[in-house]
């Protein structure tokens, strides 16, 4: 069969208020197309442009079955590579080609990757509240719903509600106090363990909001609470600090949602400085590089915990789940839920039952997009305020 890619386009939509970008790769076989996630929510327009102005002409006429070759040539033909915009555009294409491969084989993608290592995917969910009693109630409800891995946060990333003495003329921003954040978080963990014991696994996301020495202190003090993991403790620019933290305590560490380039994870994995790798799969270029990363991690005893927030499209969530099902060294999947009207816009969404998520067994990813409905939810153009993190004196810090 002379199968060729005829067109590649980007679909931007925000059914839950968060900009999502989905790539659709079409072929000369009537009705045969694939979908992939290319969501870089804070710069979504640049990804749409990269897909339509560069990926589309590059891909026309190519055989969609040659996924590995398409991935490599699309990556290196820009010469400068491994940046977030182009990686996301390439991820949209890569996932779409795997979707097409599954449809051609009449098999779900996980079956092409060696089949099931597990029937359902264990997830961790998010519990957050401004005050401790409210957080306790939320955690209680989640345990009753069957969740057994729960990420707990008091307020937003870095904490919330701190009385801040700003200098005169301080600019707008998401102000927080790193010192109070550390102490309140440790108190929160003590209270959670006292109330819920050790049957449930708790997690906490630092979201790179601490300087190294405070991160070290928090990790050491957290050891006694037996977390499933402490998430994104350091900025990607400071990852050599994990050597220090690793040597100081046995708190399990997860890192990577901001990673773009293979050199960002290589040392962390090969020196066993982390326990869970949690890249944003579209941010590293799709499932093709993610499978190689997972295999590297398998050799060094590191488990996967792919990033799964609201700024991953349902297509991206499904791709994460197929990786989880087929990967022997899968650890846990972040699951922020699929808020209405996402399931209506994306027919074939996965289902959550008692702390596990299940995909359907349709060919490819088993998920589609209703473009008519997607067009009703235009993407907002403003940046969210949480990305403007500042310390009390107004110093900008990573969000
Ligand atoms: Mg996170």
mmCIF file of C-alpha atoms and ligand atoms in Angstrom:
data_model
loop_
_atom_site.group_PDB
_atom_site.id
_atom_site.type_symbol
_atom_site.label_atom_id
_atom_site.label_comp_id
_atom_site.label_asym_id
_atom_site.label_seq_id
_atom_site.Cartn_x
_atom_site.Cartn_y
_atom_site.Cartn_z
ATOM 1 C CA UNK A 1 0.000 0.000 0.000
ATOM 2 C CA UNK A 2 1.330 3.435 -0.885
ATOM 3 C CA UNK A 3 0.368 5.205 2.301
ATOM 4 C CA UNK A 4 1.224 8.885 2.590
ATOM 5 C CA UNK A 5 0.663 11.781 4.935
ATOM 6 C CA UNK A 6 -1.490 14.355 3.175
ATOM 7 C CA UNK A 7 -1.953 17.034 5.819
ATOM 8 C CA UNK A 8 -1.016 17.912 9.395
ATOM 9 C CA UNK A 9 -2.895 20.524 11.386
ATOM 10 C CA UNK A 10 -3.247 21.829 14.913
ATOM 11 C CA UNK A 11 -6.515 22.141 16.828
ATOM 12 C CA UNK A 12 -6.497 24.585 19.756
ATOM 13 C CA UNK A 13 -9.316 24.295 22.274
ATOM 14 C CA UNK A 14 -9.962 25.067 25.946
ATOM 15 C CA UNK A 15 -13.031 23.083 27.106
ATOM 16 C CA UNK A 16 -11.943 23.309 30.768
ATOM 17 C CA UNK A 17 -10.558 26.864 30.429
ATOM 18 C CA UNK A 18 -6.949 25.677 29.869
ATOM 19 C CA UNK A 19 -5.513 25.998 26.324
ATOM 20 C CA UNK A 20 -4.878 22.563 24.771
ATOM 21 C CA UNK A 21 -3.292 21.804 21.395
ATOM 22 C CA UNK A 22 -4.082 18.574 19.556
ATOM 23 C CA UNK A 23 -2.404 17.601 16.267
ATOM 24 C CA UNK A 24 -4.260 15.699 13.573
ATOM 25 C CA UNK A 25 -2.217 13.880 10.911
ATOM 26 C CA UNK A 26 -4.257 12.895 7.864
ATOM 27 C CA UNK A 27 -3.399 10.282 5.211
ATOM 28 C CA UNK A 28 -4.376 9.372 1.659
ATOM 29 C CA UNK A 29 -6.268 6.350 3.053
ATOM 30 C CA UNK A 30 -9.895 7.526 3.406
ATOM 31 C CA UNK A 31 -10.827 7.911 7.079
ATOM 32 C CA UNK A 32 -7.341 7.062 8.359
ATOM 33 C CA UNK A 33 -5.881 9.767 10.620
ATOM 34 C CA UNK A 34 -4.120 10.029 13.955
ATOM 35 C CA UNK A 35 -4.224 12.378 16.943
ATOM 36 C CA UNK A 36 -1.458 13.580 19.232
ATOM 37 C CA UNK A 37 -1.005 16.013 22.118
ATOM 38 C CA UNK A 38 1.137 19.120 21.565
ATOM 39 C CA UNK A 39 0.022 21.121 24.586
ATOM 40 C CA UNK A 40 2.402 23.805 25.822
ATOM 41 C CA UNK A 41 -0.349 25.821 27.418
ATOM 42 C CA UNK A 42 1.542 29.053 28.183
ATOM 43 C CA UNK A 43 2.824 29.389 24.578
ATOM 44 C CA UNK A 44 0.126 27.524 22.670
ATOM 45 C CA UNK A 45 0.060 29.857 19.654
ATOM 46 C CA UNK A 46 3.734 29.279 18.895
ATOM 47 C CA UNK A 47 3.126 25.502 18.869
ATOM 48 C CA UNK A 48 0.163 25.908 16.487
ATOM 49 C CA UNK A 49 2.430 27.931 14.221
ATOM 50 C CA UNK A 50 5.244 25.340 14.369
ATOM 51 C CA UNK A 51 2.794 22.550 13.445
ATOM 52 C CA UNK A 52 1.146 24.371 10.562
ATOM 53 C CA UNK A 53 4.109 26.285 9.111
ATOM 54 C CA UNK A 54 6.884 23.695 9.579
ATOM 55 C CA UNK A 55 5.559 20.203 10.414
ATOM 56 C CA UNK A 56 2.815 20.181 7.782
ATOM 57 C CA UNK A 57 5.055 20.896 4.749
ATOM 58 C CA UNK A 58 7.819 18.668 6.165
ATOM 59 C CA UNK A 59 5.497 15.668 6.527
ATOM 60 C CA UNK A 60 3.485 15.805 3.304
ATOM 61 C CA UNK A 61 4.166 12.720 1.169
ATOM 62 C CA UNK A 62 6.001 10.804 3.916
ATOM 63 C CA UNK A 63 4.965 7.283 4.937
ATOM 64 C CA UNK A 64 3.295 7.542 8.398
ATOM 65 C CA UNK A 65 4.449 3.999 9.239
ATOM 66 C CA UNK A 66 8.109 5.071 9.462
ATOM 67 C CA UNK A 67 7.672 6.633 12.883
ATOM 68 C CA UNK A 68 11.273 6.413 14.041
ATOM 69 C CA UNK A 69 12.672 7.973 10.876
ATOM 70 C CA UNK A 70 10.041 10.711 10.810
ATOM 71 C CA UNK A 71 10.768 11.512 14.465
ATOM 72 C CA UNK A 72 14.528 11.789 13.914
ATOM 73 C CA UNK A 73 14.416 13.781 10.713
ATOM 74 C CA UNK A 74 11.766 16.160 12.058
ATOM 75 C CA UNK A 75 13.864 16.674 15.205
ATOM 76 C CA UNK A 76 17.266 17.270 13.602
ATOM 77 C CA UNK A 77 16.158 19.127 10.474
ATOM 78 C CA UNK A 78 15.682 22.283 12.574
ATOM 79 C CA UNK A 79 19.402 21.907 13.427
ATOM 80 C CA UNK A 80 18.746 23.693 16.775
ATOM 81 C CA UNK A 81 16.638 21.298 18.769
ATOM 82 C CA UNK A 82 15.236 20.062 22.094
ATOM 83 C CA UNK A 83 13.318 23.243 22.904
ATOM 84 C CA UNK A 84 9.799 23.152 24.324
ATOM 85 C CA UNK A 85 7.922 24.631 21.330
ATOM 86 C CA UNK A 86 9.351 22.336 18.663
ATOM 87 C CA UNK A 87 9.330 19.322 20.995
ATOM 88 C CA UNK A 88 5.608 19.793 21.559
ATOM 89 C CA UNK A 89 4.901 20.176 17.851
ATOM 90 C CA UNK A 90 6.879 16.984 17.219
ATOM 91 C CA UNK A 91 5.066 15.182 20.032
ATOM 92 C CA UNK A 92 1.722 15.947 18.394
ATOM 93 C CA UNK A 93 3.011 14.331 15.204
ATOM 94 C CA UNK A 94 4.686 11.389 16.979
ATOM 95 C CA UNK A 95 1.599 10.422 18.967
ATOM 96 C CA UNK A 96 -0.579 10.812 15.862
ATOM 97 C CA UNK A 97 1.676 8.394 13.952
ATOM 98 C CA UNK A 98 1.392 5.801 16.747
ATOM 99 C CA UNK A 99 -2.395 6.273 16.655
ATOM 100 C CA UNK A 100 -2.312 5.566 12.909
ATOM 101 C CA UNK A 101 -0.058 2.509 13.479
ATOM 102 C CA UNK A 102 -2.559 1.100 15.968
ATOM 103 C CA UNK A 103 -5.488 1.723 13.655
ATOM 104 C CA UNK A 104 -3.639 0.011 10.766
ATOM 105 C CA UNK A 105 -2.968 -3.029 12.982
ATOM 106 C CA UNK A 106 -6.471 -2.937 14.558
ATOM 107 C CA UNK A 107 -4.728 -2.972 17.948
ATOM 108 C CA UNK A 108 -4.498 -0.544 20.840
ATOM 109 C CA UNK A 109 -1.071 1.139 20.956
ATOM 110 C CA UNK A 110 -0.071 -0.576 24.223
ATOM 111 C CA UNK A 111 -0.464 -3.919 22.423
ATOM 112 C CA UNK A 112 2.080 -2.792 19.805
ATOM 113 C CA UNK A 113 4.499 -2.110 22.664
ATOM 114 C CA UNK A 114 4.399 -5.635 24.090
ATOM 115 C CA UNK A 115 0.996 -5.731 25.729
ATOM 116 C CA UNK A 116 -0.276 -5.254 29.240
ATOM 117 C CA UNK A 117 1.937 -5.285 32.316
ATOM 118 C CA UNK A 118 -1.175 -4.377 34.365
ATOM 119 C CA UNK A 119 -4.934 -4.140 33.834
ATOM 120 C CA UNK A 120 -5.490 -0.734 35.425
ATOM 121 C CA UNK A 121 -3.211 2.237 36.027
ATOM 122 C CA UNK A 122 -2.711 3.306 39.667
ATOM 123 C CA UNK A 123 -3.006 7.062 39.935
ATOM 124 C CA UNK A 124 -2.358 9.813 42.419
ATOM 125 C CA UNK A 125 -4.911 12.540 42.794
ATOM 126 C CA UNK A 126 -4.678 16.102 44.115
ATOM 127 C CA UNK A 127 -6.051 17.284 47.461
ATOM 128 C CA UNK A 128 -5.602 20.975 48.123
ATOM 129 C CA UNK A 129 -7.174 23.503 50.485
ATOM 130 C CA UNK A 130 -6.235 26.792 52.112
ATOM 131 C CA UNK A 131 -6.816 25.533 55.644
ATOM 132 C CA UNK A 132 -5.972 22.223 57.276
ATOM 133 C CA UNK A 133 -9.511 21.147 58.396
ATOM 134 C CA UNK A 134 -10.808 21.551 54.841
ATOM 135 C CA UNK A 135 -7.841 19.575 53.495
ATOM 136 C CA UNK A 136 -8.544 16.774 55.998
ATOM 137 C CA UNK A 137 -12.171 16.563 54.803
ATOM 138 C CA UNK A 138 -11.053 16.371 51.166
ATOM 139 C CA UNK A 139 -8.535 13.630 51.885
ATOM 140 C CA UNK A 140 -11.189 11.692 53.835
ATOM 141 C CA UNK A 141 -13.576 11.892 50.858
ATOM 142 C CA UNK A 142 -10.868 10.781 48.437
ATOM 143 C CA UNK A 143 -10.012 7.758 50.572
ATOM 144 C CA UNK A 144 -13.720 6.864 50.617
ATOM 145 C CA UNK A 145 -13.741 7.122 46.790
ATOM 146 C CA UNK A 146 -10.943 4.530 46.675
ATOM 147 C CA UNK A 147 -7.850 6.674 46.113
ATOM 148 C CA UNK A 148 -4.747 5.292 47.800
ATOM 149 C CA UNK A 149 -2.153 7.824 46.535
ATOM 150 C CA UNK A 150 -2.978 11.450 47.388
ATOM 151 C CA UNK A 151 -0.925 14.578 46.760
ATOM 152 C CA UNK A 152 -1.553 17.110 49.528
ATOM 153 C CA UNK A 153 -1.009 20.858 49.298
ATOM 154 C CA UNK A 154 -1.977 23.687 51.643
ATOM 155 C CA UNK A 155 -2.921 26.501 49.302
ATOM 156 C CA UNK A 156 -1.264 26.985 45.950
ATOM 157 C CA UNK A 157 2.332 26.063 45.105
ATOM 158 C CA UNK A 158 4.593 27.638 47.741
ATOM 159 C CA UNK A 159 1.653 27.983 50.135
ATOM 160 C CA UNK A 160 -0.922 30.713 50.416
ATOM 161 C CA UNK A 161 -2.274 33.424 52.681
ATOM 162 C CA UNK A 162 1.095 34.483 54.069
ATOM 163 C CA UNK A 163 1.111 38.027 55.460
ATOM 164 C CA UNK A 164 3.656 39.626 53.147
ATOM 165 C CA UNK A 165 5.534 42.835 53.950
ATOM 166 C CA UNK A 166 6.310 43.977 50.400
ATOM 167 C CA UNK A 167 8.452 46.981 49.547
ATOM 168 C CA UNK A 168 6.708 50.139 48.346
ATOM 169 C CA UNK A 169 5.955 49.942 44.639
ATOM 170 C CA UNK A 170 6.209 46.117 44.535
ATOM 171 C CA UNK A 171 4.907 44.716 41.227
ATOM 172 C CA UNK A 172 1.953 42.360 40.873
ATOM 173 C CA UNK A 173 2.663 38.692 41.358
ATOM 174 C CA UNK A 174 1.994 35.418 43.175
ATOM 175 C CA UNK A 175 3.796 36.243 46.413
ATOM 176 C CA UNK A 176 4.773 33.533 48.881
ATOM 177 C CA UNK A 177 7.130 33.118 51.816
ATOM 178 C CA UNK A 178 9.476 30.115 51.306
ATOM 179 C CA UNK A 179 10.248 29.794 55.013
ATOM 180 C CA UNK A 180 6.612 29.722 56.118
ATOM 181 C CA UNK A 181 5.828 27.380 53.251
ATOM 182 C CA UNK A 182 8.375 24.815 54.487
ATOM 183 C CA UNK A 183 7.196 24.926 58.114
ATOM 184 C CA UNK A 184 3.473 24.827 57.265
ATOM 185 C CA UNK A 185 3.996 21.898 54.905
ATOM 186 C CA UNK A 186 5.844 19.880 57.545
ATOM 187 C CA UNK A 187 3.051 20.617 60.051
ATOM 188 C CA UNK A 188 0.514 19.528 57.428
ATOM 189 C CA UNK A 189 2.266 16.189 56.942
ATOM 190 C CA UNK A 190 2.416 15.579 60.692
ATOM 191 C CA UNK A 191 -1.337 16.235 60.979
ATOM 192 C CA UNK A 192 -2.147 14.000 57.985
ATOM 193 C CA UNK A 193 -0.179 11.085 59.412
ATOM 194 C CA UNK A 194 -1.732 11.485 62.818
ATOM 195 C CA UNK A 195 -5.240 11.393 61.394
ATOM 196 C CA UNK A 196 -4.881 8.865 58.551
ATOM 197 C CA UNK A 197 -2.009 6.637 59.665
ATOM 198 C CA UNK A 198 0.276 4.977 57.128
ATOM 199 C CA UNK A 199 -2.144 2.955 54.936
ATOM 200 C CA UNK A 200 -2.548 5.739 52.372
ATOM 201 C CA UNK A 201 0.492 7.011 50.405
ATOM 202 C CA UNK A 202 0.866 10.769 50.500
ATOM 203 C CA UNK A 203 2.824 12.952 48.081
ATOM 204 C CA UNK A 204 3.742 16.620 48.019
ATOM 205 C CA UNK A 205 4.746 18.885 45.108
ATOM 206 C CA UNK A 206 7.346 21.562 45.874
ATOM 207 C CA UNK A 207 7.052 22.828 42.280
ATOM 208 C CA UNK A 208 10.687 24.040 42.362
ATOM 209 C CA UNK A 209 9.763 26.794 44.845
ATOM 210 C CA UNK A 210 12.742 26.399 47.222
ATOM 211 C CA UNK A 211 16.428 27.262 47.242
ATOM 212 C CA UNK A 212 18.725 24.273 47.701
ATOM 213 C CA UNK A 213 19.307 24.441 51.451
ATOM 214 C CA UNK A 214 15.587 24.748 52.239
ATOM 215 C CA UNK A 215 14.863 21.888 49.853
ATOM 216 C CA UNK A 216 17.445 19.792 51.681
ATOM 217 C CA UNK A 217 15.869 20.613 55.058
ATOM 218 C CA UNK A 218 12.367 19.776 53.841
ATOM 219 C CA UNK A 219 13.446 16.474 52.276
ATOM 220 C CA UNK A 220 15.269 15.427 55.459
ATOM 221 C CA UNK A 221 12.335 16.333 57.721
ATOM 222 C CA UNK A 222 9.867 14.590 55.367
ATOM 223 C CA UNK A 223 11.705 11.264 55.716
ATOM 224 C CA UNK A 224 9.658 10.225 58.766
ATOM 225 C CA UNK A 225 6.329 10.647 56.903
ATOM 226 C CA UNK A 226 7.084 7.925 54.330
ATOM 227 C CA UNK A 227 5.896 9.776 51.223
ATOM 228 C CA UNK A 228 5.320 7.985 47.930
ATOM 229 C CA UNK A 229 7.507 10.833 46.693
ATOM 230 C CA UNK A 230 8.448 14.475 47.067
ATOM 231 C CA UNK A 231 7.886 16.112 43.691
ATOM 232 C CA UNK A 232 10.026 18.628 41.777
ATOM 233 C CA UNK A 233 12.067 19.633 44.796
ATOM 234 C CA UNK A 234 14.623 21.648 42.798
ATOM 235 C CA UNK A 235 14.687 23.802 39.691
ATOM 236 C CA UNK A 236 15.902 21.958 36.558
ATOM 237 C CA UNK A 237 18.868 24.334 36.546
ATOM 238 C CA UNK A 238 19.914 23.061 40.009
ATOM 239 C CA UNK A 239 19.557 19.288 39.602
ATOM 240 C CA UNK A 240 23.129 18.554 40.696
ATOM 241 C CA UNK A 241 21.781 19.436 44.173
ATOM 242 C CA UNK A 242 20.056 16.040 44.184
ATOM 243 C CA UNK A 243 23.438 14.456 45.016
ATOM 244 C CA UNK A 244 23.417 16.350 48.297
ATOM 245 C CA UNK A 245 19.780 15.557 49.064
ATOM 246 C CA UNK A 246 20.155 11.889 48.138
ATOM 247 C CA UNK A 247 23.097 11.460 50.488
ATOM 248 C CA UNK A 248 21.215 13.144 53.362
ATOM 249 C CA UNK A 249 17.944 11.182 53.511
ATOM 250 C CA UNK A 250 15.756 8.354 52.195
ATOM 251 C CA UNK A 251 12.809 10.527 51.117
ATOM 252 C CA UNK A 252 11.716 9.218 47.683
ATOM 253 C CA UNK A 253 12.297 11.843 44.991
ATOM 254 C CA UNK A 254 10.452 12.520 41.730
ATOM 255 C CA UNK A 255 11.651 15.032 39.185
ATOM 256 C CA UNK A 256 11.265 16.145 35.633
ATOM 257 C CA UNK A 257 8.025 17.823 34.534
ATOM 258 C CA UNK A 258 10.018 20.772 33.134
ATOM 259 C CA UNK A 259 12.639 18.699 31.312
ATOM 260 C CA UNK A 260 13.116 19.130 27.552
ATOM 261 C CA UNK A 261 16.559 17.773 26.734
ATOM 262 C CA UNK A 262 17.963 14.255 27.307
ATOM 263 C CA UNK A 263 20.965 15.711 29.140
ATOM 264 C CA UNK A 264 18.606 17.002 31.837
ATOM 265 C CA UNK A 265 17.718 13.490 32.993
ATOM 266 C CA UNK A 266 20.726 11.371 32.075
ATOM 267 C CA UNK A 267 22.800 11.911 35.229
ATOM 268 C CA UNK A 268 19.803 11.821 37.562
ATOM 269 C CA UNK A 269 18.872 8.387 36.214
ATOM 270 C CA UNK A 270 22.296 6.784 35.780
ATOM 271 C CA UNK A 271 23.494 7.942 39.227
ATOM 272 C CA UNK A 272 20.163 6.819 40.775
ATOM 273 C CA UNK A 273 19.624 10.272 42.270
ATOM 274 C CA UNK A 274 15.830 10.090 41.833
ATOM 275 C CA UNK A 275 13.220 7.346 42.258
ATOM 276 C CA UNK A 276 10.594 8.494 39.757
ATOM 277 C CA UNK A 277 10.980 10.239 36.391
ATOM 278 C CA UNK A 278 8.016 12.454 35.664
ATOM 279 C CA UNK A 279 8.538 14.301 32.400
ATOM 280 C CA UNK A 280 5.687 15.979 30.537
ATOM 281 C CA UNK A 281 5.642 13.551 27.611
ATOM 282 C CA UNK A 282 4.770 16.112 24.927
ATOM 283 C CA UNK A 283 7.519 18.400 26.250
ATOM 284 C CA UNK A 284 10.258 15.868 25.419
ATOM 285 C CA UNK A 285 8.902 15.148 21.921
ATOM 286 C CA UNK A 286 6.276 12.442 22.433
ATOM 287 C CA UNK A 287 5.941 8.760 23.249
ATOM 288 C CA UNK A 288 8.891 7.661 21.059
ATOM 289 C CA UNK A 289 11.485 9.390 23.300
ATOM 290 C CA UNK A 290 9.401 8.608 26.419
ATOM 291 C CA UNK A 291 9.653 4.863 25.752
ATOM 292 C CA UNK A 292 13.441 5.161 25.409
ATOM 293 C CA UNK A 293 13.599 7.174 28.632
ATOM 294 C CA UNK A 294 11.486 4.522 30.399
ATOM 295 C CA UNK A 295 13.849 1.787 29.164
ATOM 296 C CA UNK A 296 16.874 3.744 30.415
ATOM 297 C CA UNK A 297 15.143 4.150 33.793
ATOM 298 C CA UNK A 298 14.363 0.432 33.936
ATOM 299 C CA UNK A 299 18.113 -0.323 33.836
ATOM 300 C CA UNK A 300 18.712 1.883 36.878
ATOM 301 C CA UNK A 301 15.713 1.034 39.046
ATOM 302 C CA UNK A 302 13.901 4.317 38.401
ATOM 303 C CA UNK A 303 10.114 4.156 37.938
ATOM 304 C CA UNK A 304 7.886 6.337 35.731
ATOM 305 C CA UNK A 305 5.343 8.899 36.918
ATOM 306 C CA UNK A 306 4.475 10.932 33.811
ATOM 307 C CA UNK A 307 3.200 14.462 34.341
ATOM 308 C CA UNK A 308 -0.617 14.445 34.156
ATOM 309 C CA UNK A 309 -2.084 17.884 34.995
ATOM 310 C CA UNK A 310 -4.949 19.829 33.419
ATOM 311 C CA UNK A 311 -2.619 21.202 30.752
ATOM 312 C CA UNK A 312 -2.290 17.809 29.093
ATOM 313 C CA UNK A 313 -5.064 17.133 26.543
ATOM 314 C CA UNK A 314 -7.179 13.972 26.952
ATOM 315 C CA UNK A 315 -5.218 12.594 23.967
ATOM 316 C CA UNK A 316 -2.004 13.146 25.938
ATOM 317 C CA UNK A 317 -3.523 11.545 29.057
ATOM 318 C CA UNK A 318 -4.453 8.468 27.035
ATOM 319 C CA UNK A 319 -0.922 8.287 25.593
ATOM 320 C CA UNK A 320 0.447 8.439 29.178
ATOM 321 C CA UNK A 321 -1.865 5.575 30.152
ATOM 322 C CA UNK A 322 -0.784 3.382 27.223
ATOM 323 C CA UNK A 323 2.836 3.938 28.303
ATOM 324 C CA UNK A 324 1.852 3.045 31.889
ATOM 325 C CA UNK A 325 0.096 -0.163 30.865
ATOM 326 C CA UNK A 326 2.984 -1.440 28.733
ATOM 327 C CA UNK A 327 5.929 -0.303 30.868
ATOM 328 C CA UNK A 328 7.386 -2.808 33.378
ATOM 329 C CA UNK A 329 8.923 -0.067 35.542
ATOM 330 C CA UNK A 330 5.779 2.040 35.758
ATOM 331 C CA UNK A 331 5.357 3.644 39.193
ATOM 332 C CA UNK A 332 2.272 5.841 39.407
ATOM 333 C CA UNK A 333 0.317 8.167 37.126
ATOM 334 C CA UNK A 334 -0.618 11.728 38.070
ATOM 335 C CA UNK A 335 -4.349 12.113 37.511
ATOM 336 C CA UNK A 336 -6.003 15.504 37.804
ATOM 337 C CA UNK A 337 -9.303 14.243 36.357
ATOM 338 C CA UNK A 338 -11.075 15.159 33.121
ATOM 339 C CA UNK A 339 -13.437 17.972 33.971
ATOM 340 C CA UNK A 340 -16.643 18.543 32.022
ATOM 341 C CA UNK A 341 -16.998 19.199 29.147
ATOM 342 C CA UNK A 342 -13.714 17.428 28.231
ATOM 343 C CA UNK A 343 -15.285 13.927 27.862
ATOM 344 C CA UNK A 344 -17.908 15.359 25.523
ATOM 345 C CA UNK A 345 -15.302 17.057 23.289
ATOM 346 C CA UNK A 346 -12.998 14.006 23.367
ATOM 347 C CA UNK A 347 -15.089 10.822 22.884
ATOM 348 C CA UNK A 348 -13.324 7.731 24.258
ATOM 349 C CA UNK A 349 -11.911 9.295 27.438
ATOM 350 C CA UNK A 350 -10.464 6.893 30.042
ATOM 351 C CA UNK A 351 -12.433 5.915 33.128
ATOM 352 C CA UNK A 352 -11.516 6.178 36.794
ATOM 353 C CA UNK A 353 -12.590 3.497 39.291
ATOM 354 C CA UNK A 354 -11.310 3.196 42.906
ATOM 355 C CA UNK A 355 -7.926 4.774 42.350
ATOM 356 C CA UNK A 356 -7.234 3.076 39.003
ATOM 357 C CA UNK A 357 -7.715 4.495 35.501
ATOM 358 C CA UNK A 358 -8.670 2.323 32.506
ATOM 359 C CA UNK A 359 -8.390 2.978 28.767
ATOM 360 C CA UNK A 360 -10.681 1.333 26.229
ATOM 361 C CA UNK A 361 -9.343 -1.346 23.877
ATOM 362 C CA UNK A 362 -10.132 0.394 20.598
ATOM 363 C CA UNK A 363 -7.437 0.503 17.871
ATOM 364 C CA UNK A 364 -4.806 3.251 18.252
ATOM 365 C CA UNK A 365 -5.327 5.502 21.262
ATOM 366 C CA UNK A 366 -9.074 4.835 21.261
ATOM 367 C CA UNK A 367 -9.835 8.543 21.642
ATOM 368 C CA UNK A 368 -11.165 11.108 19.175
ATOM 369 C CA UNK A 369 -11.928 14.830 19.060
ATOM 370 C CA UNK A 370 -15.276 16.342 18.097
ATOM 371 C CA UNK A 371 -13.976 19.385 16.251
ATOM 372 C CA UNK A 372 -17.342 21.097 16.089
ATOM 373 C CA UNK A 373 -17.610 21.012 19.871
ATOM 374 C CA UNK A 374 -13.909 21.863 20.319
ATOM 375 C CA UNK A 375 -14.411 25.048 18.275
ATOM 376 C CA UNK A 376 -16.910 26.317 20.864
ATOM 377 C CA UNK A 377 -14.172 26.596 23.492
ATOM 378 C CA UNK A 378 -11.674 29.200 22.329
ATOM 379 C CA UNK A 379 -8.352 29.483 24.150
ATOM 380 C CA UNK A 380 -7.787 32.355 26.586
ATOM 381 C CA UNK A 381 -4.922 34.694 25.647
ATOM 382 C CA UNK A 382 -3.897 35.805 29.147
ATOM 383 C CA UNK A 383 -1.161 34.177 31.224
ATOM 384 C CA UNK A 384 -2.151 32.689 34.598
ATOM 385 C CA UNK A 385 -0.928 34.728 37.593
ATOM 386 C CA UNK A 386 0.630 31.686 39.339
ATOM 387 C CA UNK A 387 3.508 31.804 36.845
ATOM 388 C CA UNK A 388 4.565 35.201 38.295
ATOM 389 C CA UNK A 389 5.990 33.766 41.542
ATOM 390 C CA UNK A 390 7.710 36.277 43.839
ATOM 391 C CA UNK A 391 9.362 36.231 47.237
ATOM 392 C CA UNK A 392 8.260 38.736 49.923
ATOM 393 C CA UNK A 393 10.747 41.402 48.788
ATOM 394 C CA UNK A 394 9.515 41.099 45.202
ATOM 395 C CA UNK A 395 12.308 38.876 43.857
ATOM 396 C CA UNK A 396 11.054 36.765 40.951
ATOM 397 C CA UNK A 397 11.400 33.011 41.498
ATOM 398 C CA UNK A 398 10.617 29.943 39.396
ATOM 399 C CA UNK A 399 6.889 29.107 39.505
HETATM 400 MG MG1 LIG B 1 4.033 18.759 39.628
#
